[in-house]
mmCIF file of C-alpha atoms in Angstrom:
data_model
loop_
_atom_site.group_PDB
_atom_site.id
_atom_site.type_symbol
_atom_site.label_atom_id
_atom_site.label_comp_id
_atom_site.label_asym_id
_atom_site.label_seq_id
_atom_site.Cartn_x
_atom_site.Cartn_y
_atom_site.Cartn_z
ATOM 1 C CA MET A 14 -8.661 -54.695 9.162
ATOM 2 C CA ASP A 15 -6.602 -56.400 6.473
ATOM 3 C CA ILE A 16 -6.562 -54.116 3.429
ATOM 4 C CA THR A 17 -6.875 -57.160 1.172
ATOM 5 C CA SER A 18 -10.056 -58.473 2.812
ATOM 6 C CA GLN A 19 -12.307 -56.668 0.330
ATOM 7 C CA LEU A 20 -11.857 -55.673 -3.290
ATOM 8 C CA THR A 21 -13.783 -53.073 -5.244
ATOM 9 C CA ASP A 22 -14.299 -53.247 -8.998
ATOM 10 C CA ILE A 23 -14.386 -49.758 -10.502
ATOM 11 C CA PRO A 24 -16.901 -49.907 -13.379
ATOM 12 C CA LEU A 25 -16.137 -48.023 -16.585
ATOM 13 C CA GLU A 26 -18.645 -46.924 -19.182
ATOM 14 C CA SER A 27 -19.031 -49.397 -22.043
ATOM 15 C CA ASN A 28 -18.765 -46.618 -24.621
ATOM 16 C CA ARG A 29 -15.718 -44.959 -23.086
ATOM 17 C CA PRO A 30 -12.943 -43.836 -25.455
ATOM 18 C CA PRO A 31 -9.838 -46.060 -25.727
ATOM 19 C CA ALA A 32 -7.857 -43.355 -23.921
ATOM 20 C CA PHE A 33 -9.114 -40.640 -21.584
ATOM 21 C CA VAL A 34 -7.906 -38.310 -18.839
ATOM 22 C CA LEU A 35 -9.072 -37.738 -15.275
ATOM 23 C CA GLU A 36 -7.572 -35.017 -13.110
ATOM 24 C CA GLY A 37 -8.428 -33.211 -9.914
ATOM 25 C CA THR A 38 -7.800 -33.064 -6.173
ATOM 26 C CA LEU A 39 -7.551 -36.144 -3.948
ATOM 27 C CA ARG A 40 -8.176 -35.372 -0.263
ATOM 28 C CA SER A 41 -8.632 -38.890 1.094
ATOM 29 C CA HIS A 42 -8.029 -42.426 -0.158
ATOM 30 C CA SER A 43 -9.346 -43.031 -3.677
ATOM 31 C CA THR A 44 -11.411 -46.033 -2.523
ATOM 32 C CA LYS A 45 -11.993 -47.491 0.942
ATOM 33 C CA ASN A 46 -10.822 -50.928 -0.191
ATOM 34 C CA LEU A 47 -8.268 -51.985 -2.751
ATOM 35 C CA ALA A 48 -9.819 -51.491 -6.187
ATOM 36 C CA HIS A 49 -9.081 -52.386 -9.796
ATOM 37 C CA HIS A 50 -10.196 -51.172 -13.205
ATOM 38 C CA ALA A 51 -10.147 -52.701 -16.668
ATOM 39 C CA CYS A 52 -7.584 -50.374 -18.211
ATOM 40 C CA HIS A 53 -4.019 -49.205 -17.664
ATOM 41 C CA GLN A 54 -3.391 -45.976 -15.745
ATOM 42 C CA ILE A 55 -0.492 -43.524 -16.096
ATOM 43 C CA MET A 56 -0.472 -41.181 -13.095
ATOM 44 C CA LYS A 57 1.457 -38.054 -12.130
ATOM 45 C CA ILE A 58 1.117 -35.909 -9.008
ATOM 46 C CA ARG A 59 1.294 -32.127 -9.389
ATOM 47 C CA THR A 60 1.580 -31.272 -5.683
ATOM 48 C CA GLY A 61 1.960 -33.278 -2.475
ATOM 49 C CA ILE A 62 2.570 -36.997 -1.976
ATOM 50 C CA THR A 63 0.236 -39.950 -2.376
ATOM 51 C CA LEU A 64 0.882 -43.496 -1.234
ATOM 52 C CA LEU A 65 0.110 -46.159 -3.843
ATOM 53 C CA VAL A 66 -1.034 -49.182 -1.851
ATOM 54 C CA GLU A 67 -0.978 -52.755 -3.183
ATOM 55 C CA LYS A 68 -1.589 -56.055 -1.428
ATOM 56 C CA ASP A 69 1.956 -56.442 -0.139
ATOM 57 C CA ARG A 70 3.633 -53.037 -0.450
ATOM 58 C CA GLN A 71 3.189 -49.284 -0.488
ATOM 59 C CA GLN A 72 5.076 -46.794 -2.654
ATOM 60 C CA PRO A 73 5.110 -42.989 -2.391
ATOM 61 C CA LEU A 74 4.483 -40.964 -5.539
ATOM 62 C CA PHE A 75 5.268 -37.271 -5.833
ATOM 63 C CA SER A 76 5.841 -34.632 -8.467
ATOM 64 C CA ASN A 77 9.030 -35.755 -10.177
ATOM 65 C CA MET A 78 7.917 -39.358 -10.732
ATOM 66 C CA THR A 79 5.364 -41.225 -12.862
ATOM 67 C CA ALA A 80 3.358 -44.329 -11.921
ATOM 68 C CA PHE A 81 2.143 -47.008 -14.316
ATOM 69 C CA ILE A 82 -0.719 -49.050 -12.830
ATOM 70 C CA PRO A 83 -1.564 -52.101 -14.969
ATOM 71 C CA ALA A 84 -5.159 -53.046 -15.737
ATOM 72 C CA GLY A 85 -6.772 -55.376 -13.202
ATOM 73 C CA LEU A 86 -4.247 -54.737 -10.407
ATOM 74 C CA PRO A 87 -5.841 -54.212 -6.951
ATOM 75 C CA HIS A 88 -4.582 -50.905 -5.531
ATOM 76 C CA ARG A 89 -5.527 -47.738 -3.679
ATOM 77 C CA SER A 90 -4.178 -44.173 -3.635
ATOM 78 C CA THR A 91 -3.902 -42.492 -0.225
ATOM 79 C CA PRO A 92 -2.704 -38.857 0.133
ATOM 80 C CA LEU A 93 -0.075 -38.239 2.797
ATOM 81 C CA GLY A 94 -0.768 -35.029 4.685
ATOM 82 C CA GLU A 95 -2.261 -32.303 2.509
ATOM 83 C CA ALA A 96 -4.553 -33.054 -0.437
ATOM 84 C CA VAL A 97 -2.805 -33.851 -3.708
ATOM 85 C CA TYR A 98 -3.570 -32.661 -7.223
ATOM 86 C CA TYR A 99 -3.251 -35.451 -9.775
ATOM 87 C CA LYS A 100 -3.632 -36.217 -13.470
ATOM 88 C CA SER A 101 -4.119 -39.717 -14.903
ATOM 89 C CA ILE A 102 -4.295 -41.044 -18.446
ATOM 90 C CA TYR A 103 -6.299 -44.272 -18.783
ATOM 91 C CA LEU A 104 -5.627 -46.642 -21.695
ATOM 92 C CA ASP A 105 -7.101 -49.780 -23.183
ATOM 93 C CA GLU A 106 -4.729 -52.692 -22.578
ATOM 94 C CA ALA A 107 -4.333 -53.102 -26.347
ATOM 95 C CA MET A 108 -2.672 -49.684 -26.579
ATOM 96 C CA PHE A 109 0.276 -50.661 -24.365
ATOM 97 C CA ARG A 110 0.954 -54.391 -24.257
ATOM 98 C CA ARG A 111 3.660 -55.064 -21.691
ATOM 99 C CA ASN A 112 4.123 -57.947 -19.271
ATOM 100 C CA ILE A 113 3.835 -55.820 -16.115
ATOM 101 C CA SER A 114 1.991 -57.173 -13.079
ATOM 102 C CA ASP A 115 2.676 -54.541 -10.405
ATOM 103 C CA ILE A 116 2.806 -50.769 -10.041
ATOM 104 C CA VAL A 117 5.928 -49.314 -11.637
ATOM 105 C CA ILE A 118 7.177 -45.914 -10.481
ATOM 106 C CA PHE A 119 9.663 -44.633 -13.019
ATOM 107 C CA ASP A 120 11.575 -41.542 -14.076
ATOM 108 C CA MET A 121 9.922 -39.975 -17.125
ATOM 109 C CA SER A 122 12.043 -37.817 -19.427
ATOM 110 C CA ASP A 123 11.425 -34.094 -19.885
ATOM 111 C CA LEU A 124 9.975 -34.837 -23.327
ATOM 112 C CA GLY A 125 7.652 -37.493 -21.898
ATOM 113 C CA ALA A 126 6.504 -35.129 -19.134
ATOM 114 C CA ALA A 127 5.816 -32.372 -21.684
ATOM 115 C CA LEU A 128 3.749 -34.764 -23.810
ATOM 116 C CA PHE A 129 1.847 -35.968 -20.734
ATOM 117 C CA ASP A 130 1.063 -32.373 -19.749
ATOM 118 C CA ARG A 131 -0.032 -31.451 -23.291
ATOM 119 C CA ILE A 132 -2.652 -34.188 -23.606
ATOM 120 C CA SER A 133 -6.023 -32.569 -22.935
ATOM 121 C CA SER A 134 -8.741 -33.499 -20.453
ATOM 122 C CA LEU A 135 -10.646 -35.749 -22.857
ATOM 123 C CA MET A 136 -9.046 -37.482 -25.813
ATOM 124 C CA ALA A 137 -10.654 -38.524 -29.052
ATOM 125 C CA PRO A 138 -13.778 -40.702 -28.594
ATOM 126 C CA GLN A 139 -14.533 -43.730 -30.744
ATOM 127 C CA GLY A 140 -14.697 -42.741 -34.396
ATOM 128 C CA ALA A 141 -12.887 -39.417 -34.029
ATOM 129 C CA ASP A 142 -9.785 -38.579 -36.038
ATOM 130 C CA PRO A 143 -6.898 -40.614 -34.562
ATOM 131 C CA GLU A 144 -4.402 -38.209 -36.111
ATOM 132 C CA ASP A 145 -5.352 -35.176 -33.986
ATOM 133 C CA LEU A 146 -2.757 -33.521 -31.746
ATOM 134 C CA ASP A 147 -3.732 -35.409 -28.580
ATOM 135 C CA GLY A 148 -3.586 -38.709 -30.443
ATOM 136 C CA GLN A 149 -0.142 -37.936 -31.824
ATOM 137 C CA CYS A 150 1.138 -36.842 -28.401
ATOM 138 C CA LEU A 151 -0.173 -40.066 -26.861
ATOM 139 C CA LYS A 152 1.450 -42.225 -29.545
ATOM 140 C CA LEU A 153 4.825 -40.585 -28.931
ATOM 141 C CA LEU A 154 4.407 -40.794 -25.142
ATOM 142 C CA LEU A 155 3.692 -44.538 -25.293
ATOM 143 C CA LYS A 156 6.654 -45.029 -27.620
ATOM 144 C CA LEU A 157 8.928 -43.292 -25.105
ATOM 145 C CA MET A 158 7.448 -45.334 -22.266
ATOM 146 C CA GLU A 159 8.505 -48.578 -23.937
ATOM 147 C CA THR A 160 12.020 -47.667 -22.797
ATOM 148 C CA GLU A 161 11.465 -45.263 -19.921
ATOM 149 C CA ILE A 162 9.231 -47.594 -17.918
ATOM 150 C CA HIS A 163 12.339 -49.695 -17.277
ATOM 151 C CA HIS A 164 14.048 -46.699 -15.602
ATOM 152 C CA ARG A 165 12.509 -47.506 -12.248
ATOM 153 C CA SER A 166 12.823 -44.895 -9.559
ATOM 154 C CA HIS A 167 15.313 -45.743 -6.816
ATOM 155 C CA LEU A 168 12.725 -44.757 -4.244
ATOM 156 C CA ALA A 169 12.339 -47.289 -1.452
ATOM 157 C CA ARG A 170 9.028 -49.094 -0.992
ATOM 158 C CA ILE A 171 7.166 -49.529 2.278
ATOM 159 C CA PRO A 172 6.285 -53.214 2.733
ATOM 160 C CA VAL A 173 3.037 -54.255 4.405
ATOM 161 C CA PRO A 174 3.323 -57.212 6.830
ATOM 162 C CA ARG A 175 1.096 -60.257 6.411
ATOM 163 C CA ASN A 176 1.923 -61.823 9.773
ATOM 164 C CA PRO A 177 -0.273 -60.463 12.637
ATOM 165 C CA ALA A 178 2.770 -60.413 14.933
ATOM 166 C CA ASN A 179 4.581 -58.158 12.480
ATOM 167 C CA LEU A 180 1.572 -55.850 12.300
ATOM 168 C CA ARG A 181 2.074 -55.385 16.048
ATOM 169 C CA ILE A 182 5.699 -54.461 15.374
ATOM 170 C CA THR A 183 4.781 -51.833 12.772
ATOM 171 C CA ALA A 184 2.081 -50.453 15.100
ATOM 172 C CA PHE A 185 4.694 -50.186 17.878
ATOM 173 C CA ILE A 186 6.974 -48.286 15.494
ATOM 174 C CA ALA A 187 4.121 -45.927 14.572
ATOM 175 C CA SER A 188 3.571 -45.107 18.249
ATOM 176 C CA ARG A 189 7.240 -44.799 19.260
ATOM 177 C CA PHE A 190 9.223 -43.692 16.194
ATOM 178 C CA GLN A 191 9.993 -40.288 17.794
ATOM 179 C CA SER A 192 12.052 -42.029 20.494
ATOM 180 C CA LYS A 193 15.382 -43.806 20.383
ATOM 181 C CA LEU A 194 14.561 -47.510 19.986
ATOM 182 C CA THR A 195 16.613 -50.637 20.584
ATOM 183 C CA LEU A 196 15.733 -54.251 19.888
ATOM 184 C CA SER A 197 15.182 -54.697 23.628
ATOM 185 C CA ASP A 198 12.362 -52.141 23.460
ATOM 186 C CA PHE A 199 10.596 -54.353 20.926
ATOM 187 C CA THR A 200 11.116 -57.573 22.867
ATOM 188 C CA ASN A 201 9.935 -55.993 26.131
ATOM 189 C CA ALA A 202 6.779 -54.636 24.506
ATOM 190 C CA LEU A 203 5.924 -57.644 22.344
ATOM 191 C CA HIS A 204 7.230 -60.482 24.554
ATOM 192 C CA TYR A 205 9.227 -62.334 21.897
ATOM 193 C CA SER A 206 12.920 -63.095 21.782
ATOM 194 C CA GLU A 207 15.203 -60.812 19.757
ATOM 195 C CA ARG A 208 16.079 -63.664 17.423
ATOM 196 C CA HIS A 209 12.434 -64.596 16.816
ATOM 197 C CA LEU A 210 11.330 -61.005 16.185
ATOM 198 C CA SER A 211 14.182 -60.296 13.788
ATOM 199 C CA ARG A 212 13.705 -63.532 11.860
ATOM 200 C CA VAL A 213 9.928 -63.457 11.375
ATOM 201 C CA PHE A 214 9.919 -59.765 10.445
ATOM 202 C CA LYS A 215 12.568 -60.081 7.756
ATOM 203 C CA GLU A 216 11.073 -63.321 6.410
ATOM 204 C CA ASP A 217 7.695 -61.590 6.073
ATOM 205 C CA ILE A 218 8.573 -58.273 4.422
ATOM 206 C CA GLY A 219 12.182 -58.622 3.300
ATOM 207 C CA ILE A 220 13.792 -55.881 5.409
ATOM 208 C CA THR A 221 14.880 -55.660 9.032
ATOM 209 C CA ILE A 222 12.924 -53.980 11.815
ATOM 210 C CA PHE A 223 15.364 -51.073 11.859
ATOM 211 C CA GLU A 224 15.286 -50.638 8.090
ATOM 212 C CA TYR A 225 11.500 -50.346 8.369
ATOM 213 C CA LEU A 226 11.900 -47.884 11.262
ATOM 214 C CA ARG A 227 14.194 -45.745 9.095
ATOM 215 C CA LEU A 228 11.618 -45.720 6.270
ATOM 216 C CA TYR A 229 8.831 -44.809 8.659
ATOM 217 C CA ARG A 230 10.784 -41.942 10.204
ATOM 218 C CA ILE A 231 11.716 -40.479 6.828
ATOM 219 C CA PHE A 232 8.144 -40.592 5.552
ATOM 220 C CA GLN A 233 6.897 -38.922 8.727
ATOM 221 C CA ALA A 234 9.542 -36.252 8.161
ATOM 222 C CA SER A 235 8.333 -35.781 4.580
ATOM 223 C CA LEU A 236 4.810 -35.092 5.871
ATOM 224 C CA LYS A 237 6.123 -32.447 8.239
ATOM 225 C CA LEU A 238 8.045 -30.829 5.379
ATOM 226 C CA LEU A 239 4.817 -30.626 3.349
ATOM 227 C CA ARG A 240 2.615 -29.300 6.131
ATOM 228 C CA LYS A 241 1.232 -25.872 5.285
ATOM 229 C CA GLY A 242 2.108 -23.142 7.738
ATOM 230 C CA ALA A 243 4.703 -25.310 9.515
ATOM 231 C CA SER A 244 7.322 -23.285 11.390
ATOM 232 C CA LYS A 245 9.749 -26.069 12.303
ATOM 233 C CA THR A 246 13.247 -26.070 10.851
ATOM 234 C CA ILE A 247 14.706 -29.138 9.149
ATOM 235 C CA THR A 248 16.782 -29.800 12.275
ATOM 236 C CA GLU A 249 13.658 -29.687 14.464
ATOM 237 C CA ILE A 250 11.837 -32.023 12.075
ATOM 238 C CA ALA A 251 14.731 -34.502 12.157
ATOM 239 C CA LEU A 252 14.776 -34.491 15.965
ATOM 240 C CA SER A 253 10.986 -34.888 16.163
ATOM 241 C CA CYS A 254 11.232 -38.025 13.996
ATOM 242 C CA GLY A 255 13.737 -39.816 16.215
ATOM 243 C CA TYR A 256 17.039 -38.689 14.684
ATOM 244 C CA ASP A 257 19.831 -37.476 16.954
ATOM 245 C CA SER A 258 22.218 -36.916 14.029
ATOM 246 C CA LEU A 259 21.389 -34.375 11.323
ATOM 247 C CA SER A 260 23.919 -35.928 8.941
ATOM 248 C CA SER A 261 22.218 -39.336 9.293
ATOM 249 C CA PHE A 262 18.846 -37.719 8.613
ATOM 250 C CA TYR A 263 20.121 -36.032 5.446
ATOM 251 C CA LYS A 264 21.772 -39.263 4.284
ATOM 252 C CA ASP A 265 18.623 -41.356 4.817
ATOM 253 C CA PHE A 266 16.312 -38.729 3.318
ATOM 254 C CA LYS A 267 18.394 -38.364 0.170
ATOM 255 C CA GLU A 268 18.663 -42.140 -0.224
ATOM 256 C CA ILE A 269 14.869 -42.559 -0.073
ATOM 257 C CA PHE A 270 13.646 -39.426 -1.885
ATOM 258 C CA VAL A 271 16.714 -38.903 -4.132
ATOM 259 C CA MET A 272 16.950 -35.240 -3.052
ATOM 260 C CA THR A 273 17.756 -33.249 0.078
ATOM 261 C CA PRO A 274 15.021 -32.304 2.569
ATOM 262 C CA ARG A 275 15.297 -28.653 1.489
ATOM 263 C CA ALA A 276 14.951 -29.514 -2.219
ATOM 264 C CA PHE A 277 12.007 -31.794 -1.412
ATOM 265 C CA SER A 278 10.284 -29.052 0.573
ATOM 266 C CA GLN A 279 10.835 -26.443 -2.145
ATOM 267 C CA LYS A 280 9.586 -28.778 -4.859
ATOM 268 C CA ASN A 281 6.536 -30.174 -3.079
ATOM 269 C CA GLY A 282 5.536 -27.954 -0.192
ATOM 270 C CA GLU A 283 6.708 -25.224 2.130
ATOM 271 C CA THR A 284 10.206 -23.767 2.486
ATOM 272 C CA HIS A 285 12.080 -24.600 5.716
ATOM 273 C CA SER A 286 15.307 -23.230 7.107
#
């Protein structure tokens, strides 16, 4: 089913404070359909990876990055693998007026991260003293974000096809990514010419079939690195995701996650040899 076919409005209490915090464990997608709410959201993940899904793209979020989700934007959060622990600060639009229309994943400074962590589970309600410690931390955090939100993470995004034919291509990749694939494999399975497949796929989502395949393989590898109790080595994980060259796997992984597989595993999950 097309993820954009339905849209859920998340209601918020009329007497809610202008800024408040929600945190906890997310074990499945946040909502079945894409959803939106009437305030901005600043989100950080403590452990694991979640996929932030929009109408035409998906972006992974994990512990060293911050996501800004503007008010009114249809989206969904889907954990990859194990459950994730998250913390979000919700803000009235008036508190952070920026012309941002999509999810921004950016690199927050150490000071910004410390301020984010310090803000307590429920900030001052209407009429409370705006000069309390949480209020001051939030003011400074938003001031930092005016600049830091432009430091977008170099993490690659996972596009979502709109064309039904391209959905068949991505489904084929999902079922065969462990194997060595050539363009002929796609044409034989989908009964289109190489030229047609390549053209319509890139026109739809902006990257080639094999660039998408690379993204898919790396994200599958990231799930294996996070899996609790996993006994596979990094080499075994690379081979199980369709790589026959360990150096290519390391190069692609570092380009997408901006760290080595070992560093990623140590930071977010289990330790692998």
